[in-house]
PDB file of N, CA and C in Angstrom:
ATOM      1  N   MET A 371     173.274  65.114  20.412  1.00 77.00           N
ATOM      2  CA  MET A 371     173.975  66.356  20.134  1.00 77.00           C
ATOM      3  C   MET A 371     174.579  66.854  21.443  1.00 77.00           C
ATOM      4  N   LYS A 372     175.824  67.188  21.390  1.00 92.00           N
ATOM      5  CA  LYS A 372     176.527  67.710  22.560  1.00 92.00           C
ATOM      6  C   LYS A 372     176.525  69.236  22.516  1.00 92.00           C
ATOM      7  N   TRP A 373     176.244  69.855  23.651  1.00 95.00           N
ATOM      8  CA  TRP A 373     176.252  71.311  23.773  1.00 95.00           C
ATOM      9  C   TRP A 373     177.506  71.759  24.507  1.00 95.00           C
ATOM     10  N   ILE A 374     178.086  72.839  24.020  1.00 97.00           N
ATOM     11  CA  ILE A 374     179.287  73.426  24.606  1.00 97.00           C
ATOM     12  C   ILE A 374     178.882  74.698  25.329  1.00 97.00           C
ATOM     13  N   ILE A 375     179.317  74.842  26.562  1.00 98.00           N
ATOM     14  CA  ILE A 375     179.040  76.067  27.323  1.00 98.00           C
ATOM     15  C   ILE A 375     180.062  77.118  26.907  1.00 98.00           C
ATOM     16  N   LYS A 376     179.567  78.179  26.251  1.00 97.00           N
ATOM     17  CA  LYS A 376     180.448  79.263  25.820  1.00 97.00           C
ATOM     18  C   LYS A 376     180.714  80.227  26.962  1.00 97.00           C
ATOM     19  N   SER A 377     179.671  80.491  27.782  1.00 98.00           N
ATOM     20  CA  SER A 377     179.870  81.347  28.950  1.00 98.00           C
ATOM     21  C   SER A 377     178.748  81.136  29.951  1.00 98.00           C
ATOM     22  N   LYS A 378     179.071  81.448  31.191  1.00 98.00           N
ATOM     23  CA  LYS A 378     178.115  81.367  32.292  1.00 98.00           C
ATOM     24  C   LYS A 378     177.922  82.764  32.852  1.00 98.00           C
ATOM     25  N   HIS A 379     176.689  83.105  33.165  1.00 97.00           N
ATOM     26  CA  HIS A 379     176.393  84.388  33.789  1.00 97.00           C
ATOM     27  C   HIS A 379     176.022  84.127  35.240  1.00 97.00           C
ATOM     28  N   LEU A 380     176.687  84.829  36.141  1.00 98.00           N
ATOM     29  CA  LEU A 380     176.510  84.617  37.570  1.00 98.00           C
ATOM     30  C   LEU A 380     175.878  85.831  38.231  1.00 98.00           C
ATOM     31  N   ASN A 381     175.119  85.580  39.306  1.00 97.00           N
ATOM     32  CA  ASN A 381     174.604  86.701  40.094  1.00 97.00           C
ATOM     33  C   ASN A 381     175.613  87.041  41.186  1.00 97.00           C
ATOM     34  N   GLU A 382     175.241  87.954  42.057  1.00 97.00           N
ATOM     35  CA  GLU A 382     176.169  88.397  43.104  1.00 97.00           C
ATOM     36  C   GLU A 382     176.506  87.293  44.107  1.00 97.00           C
ATOM     37  N   ASP A 383     175.670  86.249  44.186  1.00 97.00           N
ATOM     38  CA  ASP A 383     175.935  85.104  45.059  1.00 97.00           C
ATOM     39  C   ASP A 383     176.694  83.989  44.331  1.00 97.00           C
ATOM     40  N   GLU A 384     177.157  84.283  43.119  1.00 97.00           N
ATOM     41  CA  GLU A 384     177.905  83.332  42.297  1.00 97.00           C
ATOM     42  C   GLU A 384     177.058  82.150  41.833  1.00 97.00           C
ATOM     43  N   LYS A 385     175.742  82.311  41.819  1.00 97.00           N
ATOM     44  CA  LYS A 385     174.864  81.283  41.270  1.00 97.00           C
ATOM     45  C   LYS A 385     174.689  81.535  39.775  1.00 97.00           C
ATOM     46  N   ILE A 386     174.607  80.458  39.002  1.00 97.00           N
ATOM     47  CA  ILE A 386     174.428  80.583  37.559  1.00 97.00           C
ATOM     48  C   ILE A 386     172.995  81.035  37.279  1.00 97.00           C
ATOM     49  N   ILE A 387     172.882  82.152  36.544  1.00 98.00           N
ATOM     50  CA  ILE A 387     171.560  82.660  36.176  1.00 98.00           C
ATOM     51  C   ILE A 387     171.348  82.660  34.668  1.00 98.00           C
ATOM     52  N   GLY A 388     172.393  82.301  33.936  1.00 98.00           N
ATOM     53  CA  GLY A 388     172.269  82.237  32.483  1.00 98.00           C
ATOM     54  C   GLY A 388     173.434  81.488  31.866  1.00 98.00           C
ATOM     55  N   LEU A 389     173.150  80.896  30.716  1.00 98.00           N
ATOM     56  CA  LEU A 389     174.179  80.179  29.974  1.00 98.00           C
ATOM     57  C   LEU A 389     174.126  80.584  28.511  1.00 98.00           C
ATOM     58  N   GLU A 390     175.278  80.653  27.896  1.00 98.00           N
ATOM     59  CA  GLU A 390     175.381  80.781  26.450  1.00 98.00           C
ATOM     60  C   GLU A 390     175.948  79.468  25.957  1.00 98.00           C
ATOM     61  N   LEU A 391     175.175  78.776  25.105  1.00 98.00           N
ATOM     62  CA  LEU A 391     175.510  77.430  24.659  1.00 98.00           C
ATOM     63  C   LEU A 391     175.616  77.373  23.138  1.00 98.00           C
ATOM     64  N   GLN A 392     176.374  76.404  22.658  1.00 98.00           N
ATOM     65  CA  GLN A 392     176.499  76.185  21.211  1.00 98.00           C
ATOM     66  C   GLN A 392     176.677  74.689  20.970  1.00 98.00           C
ATOM     67  N   ASP A 393     176.067  74.186  19.897  1.00 97.00           N
ATOM     68  CA  ASP A 393     176.280  72.780  19.556  1.00 97.00           C
ATOM     69  C   ASP A 393     177.650  72.613  18.917  1.00 97.00           C
ATOM     70  N   GLU A 394     178.110  71.372  18.859  1.00 95.00           N
ATOM     71  CA  GLU A 394     179.459  71.092  18.338  1.00 95.00           C
ATOM     72  C   GLU A 394     179.655  71.561  16.906  1.00 95.00           C
ATOM     73  N   ALA A 395     178.602  71.468  16.097  1.00 93.00           N
ATOM     74  CA  ALA A 395     178.716  71.846  14.684  1.00 93.00           C
ATOM     75  C   ALA A 395     178.634  73.353  14.466  1.00 93.00           C
ATOM     76  N   GLY A 396     178.200  74.094  15.486  1.00 91.00           N
ATOM     77  CA  GLY A 396     178.074  75.541  15.346  1.00 91.00           C
ATOM     78  C   GLY A 396     176.838  75.981  14.594  1.00 91.00           C
ATOM     79  N   THR A 397     175.877  75.078  14.425  1.00 95.00           N
ATOM     80  CA  THR A 397     174.659  75.429  13.692  1.00 95.00           C
ATOM     81  C   THR A 397     173.542  75.907  14.618  1.00 95.00           C
ATOM     82  N   PHE A 398     173.655  75.618  15.908  1.00 96.00           N
ATOM     83  CA  PHE A 398     172.687  76.081  16.893  1.00 96.00           C
ATOM     84  C   PHE A 398     173.434  76.769  18.020  1.00 96.00           C
ATOM     85  N   ASP A 399     172.872  77.848  18.529  1.00 97.00           N
ATOM     86  CA  ASP A 399     173.349  78.393  19.798  1.00 97.00           C
ATOM     87  C   ASP A 399     172.145  78.911  20.562  1.00 97.00           C
ATOM     88  N   ALA A 400     172.301  79.008  21.870  1.00 98.00           N
ATOM     89  CA  ALA A 400     171.175  79.404  22.707  1.00 98.00           C
ATOM     90  C   ALA A 400     171.655  80.235  23.883  1.00 98.00           C
ATOM     91  N   ASN A 401     170.847  81.200  24.253  1.00 98.00           N
ATOM     92  CA  ASN A 401     171.031  81.971  25.472  1.00 98.00           C
ATOM     93  C   ASN A 401     169.881  81.571  26.387  1.00 98.00           C
ATOM     94  N   VAL A 402     170.216  80.947  27.522  1.00 97.00           N
ATOM     95  CA  VAL A 402     169.213  80.396  28.422  1.00 97.00           C
ATOM     96  C   VAL A 402     169.317  81.104  29.766  1.00 97.00           C
ATOM     97  N   ARG A 403     168.146  81.513  30.303  1.00 97.00           N
ATOM     98  CA  ARG A 403     168.116  82.215  31.586  1.00 97.00           C
ATOM     99  C   ARG A 403     167.547  81.319  32.669  1.00 97.00           C
ATOM    100  N   TRP A 404     167.809  81.691  33.901  1.00 96.00           N
ATOM    101  CA  TRP A 404     167.372  80.933  35.070  1.00 96.00           C
ATOM    102  C   TRP A 404     165.851  80.771  35.137  1.00 96.00           C
ATOM    103  N   ASP A 405     165.098  81.708  34.558  1.00 96.00           N
ATOM    104  CA  ASP A 405     163.634  81.668  34.660  1.00 96.00           C
ATOM    105  C   ASP A 405     162.989  80.824  33.564  1.00 96.00           C
ATOM    106  N   GLY A 406     163.809  80.162  32.738  1.00 94.00           N
ATOM    107  CA  GLY A 406     163.288  79.297  31.682  1.00 94.00           C
ATOM    108  C   GLY A 406     163.163  79.969  30.331  1.00 94.00           C
ATOM    109  N   SER A 407     163.387  81.271  30.270  1.00 97.00           N
ATOM    110  CA  SER A 407     163.316  81.938  28.971  1.00 97.00           C
ATOM    111  C   SER A 407     164.580  81.632  28.183  1.00 97.00           C
ATOM    112  N   MET A 408     164.423  81.542  26.889  1.00 97.00           N
ATOM    113  CA  MET A 408     165.590  81.277  26.060  1.00 97.00           C
ATOM    114  C   MET A 408     165.419  81.865  24.675  1.00 97.00           C
ATOM    115  N   GLU A 409     166.549  82.128  24.089  1.00 98.00           N
ATOM    116  CA  GLU A 409     166.631  82.601  22.711  1.00 98.00           C
ATOM    117  C   GLU A 409     167.508  81.595  21.985  1.00 98.00           C
ATOM    118  N   ILE A 410     166.947  80.992  20.946  1.00 97.00           N
ATOM    119  CA  ILE A 410     167.650  79.954  20.195  1.00 97.00           C
ATOM    120  C   ILE A 410     167.936  80.486  18.796  1.00 97.00           C
ATOM    121  N   HIS A 411     169.174  80.345  18.352  1.00 98.00           N
ATOM    122  CA  HIS A 411     169.574  80.769  17.010  1.00 98.00           C
ATOM    123  C   HIS A 411     169.921  79.534  16.190  1.00 98.00           C
ATOM    124  N   ILE A 412     169.357  79.469  14.981  1.00 97.00           N
ATOM    125  CA  ILE A 412     169.616  78.359  14.065  1.00 97.00           C
ATOM    126  C   ILE A 412     170.326  78.934  12.842  1.00 97.00           C
ATOM    127  N   HIS A 413     171.548  78.501  12.621  1.00 96.00           N
ATOM    128  CA  HIS A 413     172.368  78.985  11.506  1.00 96.00           C
ATOM    129  C   HIS A 413     172.274  77.992  10.354  1.00 96.00           C
ATOM    130  N   SER A 414     171.982  78.480   9.157  1.00 95.00           N
ATOM    131  CA  SER A 414     171.920  77.592   7.990  1.00 95.00           C
ATOM    132  C   SER A 414     172.409  78.333   6.757  1.00 95.00           C
ATOM    133  N   ILE A 415     172.715  77.542   5.745  1.00 93.00           N
ATOM    134  CA  ILE A 415     173.198  78.076   4.471  1.00 93.00           C
ATOM    135  C   ILE A 415     172.123  77.822   3.412  1.00 93.00           C
ATOM    136  N   THR A 416     171.778  78.846   2.654  1.00 92.00           N
ATOM    137  CA  THR A 416     170.776  78.705   1.596  1.00 92.00           C
ATOM    138  C   THR A 416     171.406  78.056   0.362  1.00 92.00           C
ATOM    139  N   GLU A 417     170.559  77.732  -0.608  1.00 92.00           N
ATOM    140  CA  GLU A 417     171.058  77.163  -1.871  1.00 92.00           C
ATOM    141  C   GLU A 417     171.993  78.129  -2.584  1.00 92.00           C
ATOM    142  N   GLU A 418     171.824  79.442  -2.341  1.00 94.00           N
ATOM    143  CA  GLU A 418     172.674  80.459  -2.963  1.00 94.00           C
ATOM    144  C   GLU A 418     173.934  80.711  -2.148  1.00 94.00           C
ATOM    145  N   ASP A 419     174.174  79.861  -1.129  1.00 93.00           N
ATOM    146  CA  ASP A 419     175.349  79.948  -0.266  1.00 93.00           C
ATOM    147  C   ASP A 419     175.350  81.188   0.627  1.00 93.00           C
ATOM    148  N   ASN A 420     174.163  81.656   1.010  1.00 95.00           N
ATOM    149  CA  ASN A 420     174.042  82.772   1.948  1.00 95.00           C
ATOM    150  C   ASN A 420     173.775  82.238   3.351  1.00 95.00           C
ATOM    151  N   MET A 421     174.357  82.885   4.346  1.00 93.00           N
ATOM    152  CA  MET A 421     174.126  82.508   5.740  1.00 93.00           C
ATOM    153  C   MET A 421     172.818  83.133   6.215  1.00 93.00           C
ATOM    154  N   VAL A 422     171.956  82.314   6.830  1.00 96.00           N
ATOM    155  CA  VAL A 422     170.693  82.775   7.400  1.00 96.00           C
ATOM    156  C   VAL A 422     170.683  82.367   8.861  1.00 96.00           C
ATOM    157  N   VAL A 423     170.243  83.279   9.727  1.00 96.00           N
ATOM    158  CA  VAL A 423     170.104  82.961  11.145  1.00 96.00           C
ATOM    159  C   VAL A 423     168.661  83.198  11.542  1.00 96.00           C
ATOM    160  N   ASP A 424     167.999  82.132  11.961  1.00 97.00           N
ATOM    161  CA  ASP A 424     166.632  82.230  12.466  1.00 97.00           C
ATOM    162  C   ASP A 424     166.697  82.245  13.988  1.00 97.00           C
ATOM    163  N   THR A 425     165.813  83.025  14.600  1.00 98.00           N
ATOM    164  CA  THR A 425     165.790  83.152  16.051  1.00 98.00           C
ATOM    165  C   THR A 425     164.424  82.763  16.582  1.00 98.00           C
ATOM    166  N   ILE A 426     164.434  81.959  17.635  1.00 97.00           N
ATOM    167  CA  ILE A 426     163.210  81.556  18.328  1.00 97.00           C
ATOM    168  C   ILE A 426     163.328  82.010  19.776  1.00 97.00           C
ATOM    169  N   HIS A 427     162.294  82.654  20.278  1.00 97.00           N
ATOM    170  CA  HIS A 427     162.211  83.036  21.686  1.00 97.00           C
ATOM    171  C   HIS A 427     161.123  82.185  22.331  1.00 97.00           C
ATOM    172  N   THR A 428     161.414  81.609  23.495  1.00 97.00           N
ATOM    173  CA  THR A 428     160.395  80.822  24.180  1.00 97.00           C
ATOM    174  C   THR A 428     160.613  80.844  25.684  1.00 97.00           C
ATOM    175  N   TYR A 429     159.513  80.722  26.418  1.00 96.00           N
ATOM    176  CA  TYR A 429     159.540  80.492  27.857  1.00 96.00           C
ATOM    177  C   TYR A 429     159.105  79.067  28.159  1.00 96.00           C
ATOM    178  N   ASP A 430     158.737  78.311  27.115  1.00 96.00           N
ATOM    179  CA  ASP A 430     158.161  76.984  27.278  1.00 96.00           C
ATOM    180  C   ASP A 430     158.817  76.021  26.292  1.00 96.00           C
ATOM    181  N   ILE A 431     160.018  75.531  26.633  1.00 94.00           N
ATOM    182  CA  ILE A 431     160.746  74.656  25.720  1.00 94.00           C
ATOM    183  C   ILE A 431     159.985  73.360  25.481  1.00 94.00           C
ATOM    184  N   ASP A 432     159.327  72.827  26.527  1.00 95.00           N
ATOM    185  CA  ASP A 432     158.564  71.590  26.349  1.00 95.00           C
ATOM    186  C   ASP A 432     157.399  71.802  25.393  1.00 95.00           C
ATOM    187  N   GLY A 433     156.717  72.928  25.504  1.00 96.00           N
ATOM    188  CA  GLY A 433     155.620  73.247  24.593  1.00 96.00           C
ATOM    189  C   GLY A 433     156.111  73.397  23.168  1.00 96.00           C
ATOM    190  N   LEU A 434     157.258  74.040  22.986  1.00 95.00           N
ATOM    191  CA  LEU A 434     157.842  74.201  21.651  1.00 95.00           C
ATOM    192  C   LEU A 434     158.210  72.843  21.063  1.00 95.00           C
ATOM    193  N   ILE A 435     158.812  71.979  21.861  1.00 96.00           N
ATOM    194  CA  ILE A 435     159.171  70.640  21.387  1.00 96.00           C
ATOM    195  C   ILE A 435     157.920  69.872  20.981  1.00 96.00           C
ATOM    196  N   ASN A 436     156.856  69.951  21.783  1.00 97.00           N
ATOM    197  CA  ASN A 436     155.599  69.267  21.451  1.00 97.00           C
ATOM    198  C   ASN A 436     155.020  69.781  20.138  1.00 97.00           C
ATOM    199  N   LYS A 437     155.029  71.090  19.943  1.00 97.00           N
ATOM    200  CA  LYS A 437     154.531  71.668  18.686  1.00 97.00           C
ATOM    201  C   LYS A 437     155.345  71.184  17.498  1.00 97.00           C
ATOM    202  N   LEU A 438     156.669  71.175  17.644  1.00 96.00           N
ATOM    203  CA  LEU A 438     157.541  70.728  16.552  1.00 96.00           C
ATOM    204  C   LEU A 438     157.358  69.240  16.264  1.00 96.00           C
ATOM    205  N   GLU A 439     157.163  68.437  17.309  1.00 97.00           N
ATOM    206  CA  GLU A 439     156.903  67.011  17.090  1.00 97.00           C
ATOM    207  C   GLU A 439     155.586  66.818  16.344  1.00 97.00           C
ATOM    208  N   GLY A 440     154.548  67.595  16.700  1.00 97.00           N
ATOM    209  CA  GLY A 440     153.277  67.529  15.988  1.00 97.00           C
ATOM    210  C   GLY A 440     153.420  67.948  14.541  1.00 97.00           C
ATOM    211  N   LEU A 441     154.187  68.996  14.297  1.00 96.00           N
ATOM    212  CA  LEU A 441     154.451  69.447  12.929  1.00 96.00           C
ATOM    213  C   LEU A 441     155.148  68.351  12.132  1.00 96.00           C
ATOM    214  N   LYS A 442     156.121  67.706  12.742  1.00 95.00           N
ATOM    215  CA  LYS A 442     156.843  66.625  12.077  1.00 95.00           C
ATOM    216  C   LYS A 442     155.898  65.483  11.704  1.00 95.00           C
ATOM    217  N   GLU A 443     155.000  65.127  12.611  1.00 95.00           N
ATOM    218  CA  GLU A 443     154.041  64.053  12.344  1.00 95.00           C
ATOM    219  C   GLU A 443     153.151  64.376  11.150  1.00 95.00           C
ATOM    220  N   VAL A 444     152.626  65.596  11.098  1.00 95.00           N
ATOM    221  CA  VAL A 444     151.775  65.988   9.975  1.00 95.00           C
ATOM    222  C   VAL A 444     152.566  65.939   8.665  1.00 95.00           C
ATOM    223  N   CYS A 445     153.788  66.449   8.690  1.00 94.00           N
ATOM    224  CA  CYS A 445     154.620  66.427   7.480  1.00 94.00           C
ATOM    225  C   CYS A 445     154.889  65.000   7.032  1.00 94.00           C
ATOM    226  N   MET A 446     155.161  64.121   7.974  1.00 93.00           N
ATOM    227  CA  MET A 446     155.426  62.726   7.619  1.00 93.00           C
ATOM    228  C   MET A 446     154.169  62.061   7.073  1.00 93.00           C
ATOM    229  N   ASP A 447     153.011  62.382   7.628  1.00 91.00           N
ATOM    230  CA  ASP A 447     151.752  61.802   7.150  1.00 91.00           C
ATOM    231  C   ASP A 447     151.432  62.205   5.715  1.00 91.00           C
ATOM    232  N   TYR A 448     151.724  63.452   5.385  1.00 92.00           N
ATOM    233  CA  TYR A 448     151.339  63.964   4.073  1.00 92.00           C
ATOM    234  C   TYR A 448     152.454  64.005   3.028  1.00 92.00           C
ATOM    235  N   LEU A 449     153.697  64.081   3.486  1.00 91.00           N
ATOM    236  CA  LEU A 449     154.787  64.288   2.538  1.00 91.00           C
ATOM    237  C   LEU A 449     155.747  63.119   2.436  1.00 91.00           C
ATOM    238  N   ASP A 450     155.742  62.240   3.388  1.00 77.00           N
ATOM    239  CA  ASP A 450     156.678  61.114   3.378  1.00 77.00           C
ATOM    240  C   ASP A 450     156.172  60.009   2.480  1.00 77.00           C
ATOM    241  N   ASP A 451     156.993  59.576   1.540  1.00 62.00           N
ATOM    242  CA  ASP A 451     156.594  58.503   0.617  1.00 62.00           C
ATOM    243  C   ASP A 451     156.892  57.145   1.176  1.00 62.00           C
TER     244      ASP A 451
END
């Protein structure tokens, strides 16, 4: 998945302290800060054709990825035919 930089936030020394990113499909976007905190938005359409946006806040992207990978494994063990 390719991410597009929508905007860069700079400090007074012109160093990047934040990014606003979006995936090519427009289904994910993220606001990422220099300290590792981020807000991730997931855009999806329900069966009734309504737009839903879920938001995740994290300071630990690696921990979140590990949790999601573990969740995927359990789902595959119990639900995958």
